[in-house]
mmCIF file of C-alpha atoms in Angstrom:
data_model
loop_
_atom_site.group_PDB
_atom_site.id
_atom_site.type_symbol
_atom_site.label_atom_id
_atom_site.label_comp_id
_atom_site.label_asym_id
_atom_site.label_seq_id
_atom_site.Cartn_x
_atom_site.Cartn_y
_atom_site.Cartn_z
ATOM 1 C CA UNK H 1 20.186 39.119 -5.390
ATOM 2 C CA UNK H 2 17.190 41.205 -6.321
ATOM 3 C CA UNK H 3 14.101 40.445 -4.160
ATOM 4 C CA UNK H 4 11.965 40.278 -7.288
ATOM 5 C CA UNK H 5 13.955 37.364 -8.679
ATOM 6 C CA UNK H 6 13.203 35.058 -5.720
ATOM 7 C CA UNK H 7 10.541 32.469 -6.442
ATOM 8 C CA UNK H 8 7.533 32.382 -4.150
ATOM 9 C CA UNK H 9 5.635 29.218 -3.334
ATOM 10 C CA UNK H 10 2.482 28.520 -1.375
ATOM 11 C CA UNK H 11 3.606 25.470 0.572
ATOM 12 C CA UNK H 12 4.833 24.817 4.066
ATOM 13 C CA UNK H 13 8.603 24.700 4.198
ATOM 14 C CA UNK H 14 8.727 21.645 6.456
ATOM 15 C CA UNK H 15 6.790 19.573 3.914
ATOM 16 C CA UNK H 16 9.359 20.193 1.211
ATOM 17 C CA UNK H 17 12.369 18.797 3.053
ATOM 18 C CA UNK H 18 13.605 15.872 0.967
ATOM 19 C CA UNK H 19 10.726 15.875 -1.521
ATOM 20 C CA UNK H 20 10.216 17.753 -4.774
ATOM 21 C CA UNK H 21 7.276 20.061 -5.199
ATOM 22 C CA UNK H 22 6.002 17.763 -7.957
ATOM 23 C CA UNK H 23 5.950 14.726 -5.645
ATOM 24 C CA UNK H 24 4.147 16.648 -2.907
ATOM 25 C CA UNK H 25 1.584 18.036 -5.368
ATOM 26 C CA UNK H 26 0.857 14.627 -6.901
ATOM 27 C CA UNK H 27 0.436 13.105 -3.460
ATOM 28 C CA UNK H 28 -1.841 15.921 -2.327
ATOM 29 C CA UNK H 29 -3.993 15.620 -5.465
ATOM 30 C CA UNK H 30 -4.420 11.840 -5.120
ATOM 31 C CA UNK H 31 -7.225 10.171 -3.160
ATOM 32 C CA UNK H 32 -6.412 9.899 0.527
ATOM 33 C CA UNK H 33 -8.338 6.626 0.606
ATOM 34 C CA UNK H 34 -5.551 4.808 -1.231
ATOM 35 C CA UNK H 35 -3.040 3.063 0.995
ATOM 36 C CA UNK H 36 -0.034 4.156 -1.090
ATOM 37 C CA UNK H 37 -1.146 7.775 -0.868
ATOM 38 C CA UNK H 38 -1.549 7.458 2.905
ATOM 39 C CA UNK H 39 1.959 6.052 3.140
ATOM 40 C CA UNK H 40 3.223 8.917 0.991
ATOM 41 C CA UNK H 41 1.595 11.548 3.174
ATOM 42 C CA UNK H 42 3.069 10.021 6.305
ATOM 43 C CA UNK H 43 6.531 9.795 4.727
ATOM 44 C CA UNK H 44 6.404 13.381 3.489
ATOM 45 C CA UNK H 45 5.287 14.604 6.915
ATOM 46 C CA UNK H 46 7.969 12.596 8.744
ATOM 47 C CA UNK H 47 10.610 13.153 6.048
ATOM 48 C CA UNK H 48 11.170 9.427 5.488
ATOM 49 C CA UNK H 49 12.941 8.931 2.182
ATOM 50 C CA UNK H 50 11.578 7.117 -0.834
ATOM 51 C CA UNK H 51 14.840 5.191 -0.924
ATOM 52 C CA UNK H 52 14.241 3.873 2.601
ATOM 53 C CA UNK H 53 10.642 2.851 1.831
ATOM 54 C CA UNK H 54 11.803 1.120 -1.369
ATOM 55 C CA UNK H 55 14.457 -0.740 0.616
ATOM 56 C CA UNK H 56 11.955 -1.876 3.258
ATOM 57 C CA UNK H 57 9.402 -2.942 0.634
ATOM 58 C CA UNK H 58 11.900 -4.590 -1.705
ATOM 59 C CA UNK H 59 10.802 -2.487 -4.676
ATOM 60 C CA UNK H 60 12.255 0.318 -6.780
ATOM 61 C CA UNK H 61 11.980 4.005 -5.945
ATOM 62 C CA UNK H 62 9.876 4.419 -9.100
ATOM 63 C CA UNK H 63 7.316 2.026 -7.617
ATOM 64 C CA UNK H 64 7.206 3.977 -4.357
ATOM 65 C CA UNK H 65 6.671 7.241 -6.239
ATOM 66 C CA UNK H 66 3.773 5.570 -8.091
ATOM 67 C CA UNK H 67 2.253 4.539 -4.750
ATOM 68 C CA UNK H 68 2.601 8.085 -3.412
ATOM 69 C CA UNK H 69 0.853 9.448 -6.520
ATOM 70 C CA UNK H 70 -1.996 6.939 -6.273
ATOM 71 C CA UNK H 71 -1.105 5.177 -9.523
ATOM 72 C CA UNK H 72 -0.601 1.808 -7.797
ATOM 73 C CA UNK H 73 -0.954 0.391 -4.299
ATOM 74 C CA UNK H 74 1.364 -1.862 -2.323
ATOM 75 C CA UNK H 75 0.265 -5.373 -1.342
ATOM 76 C CA UNK H 76 -1.369 -5.566 2.094
ATOM 77 C CA UNK H 77 1.600 -7.339 3.707
ATOM 78 C CA UNK H 78 4.017 -4.799 2.248
ATOM 79 C CA UNK H 79 1.853 -1.911 3.422
ATOM 80 C CA UNK H 80 1.740 -3.381 6.947
ATOM 81 C CA UNK H 81 5.529 -3.611 7.032
ATOM 82 C CA UNK H 82 5.854 -0.007 5.854
ATOM 83 C CA UNK H 83 3.272 1.310 8.342
ATOM 84 C CA UNK H 84 5.101 -0.478 11.169
ATOM 85 C CA UNK H 85 8.378 1.170 10.133
ATOM 86 C CA UNK H 86 6.765 4.605 9.897
ATOM 87 C CA UNK H 87 5.204 4.241 13.344
ATOM 88 C CA UNK H 88 8.610 3.393 14.844
ATOM 89 C CA UNK H 89 10.255 6.469 13.284
#
């Protein structure tokens, strides 16, 4: 493979494990004050899957992606449950 044909990205490799560049960029661009965005940043950092968060919260993966992007926020009780899970893992 020609070295010129390799794509180059300006992101940390460990952040990309399990998440698309688009998801990481949307999360990074969203306000860190939003609880769903905070959850997203923690999940990306700890490589906790969207599927697992959706399962814990009892919602769809689409909903979790919306939280991560700052489009919606989880209810307070749901957020507490998710934060507790993240802290344990």
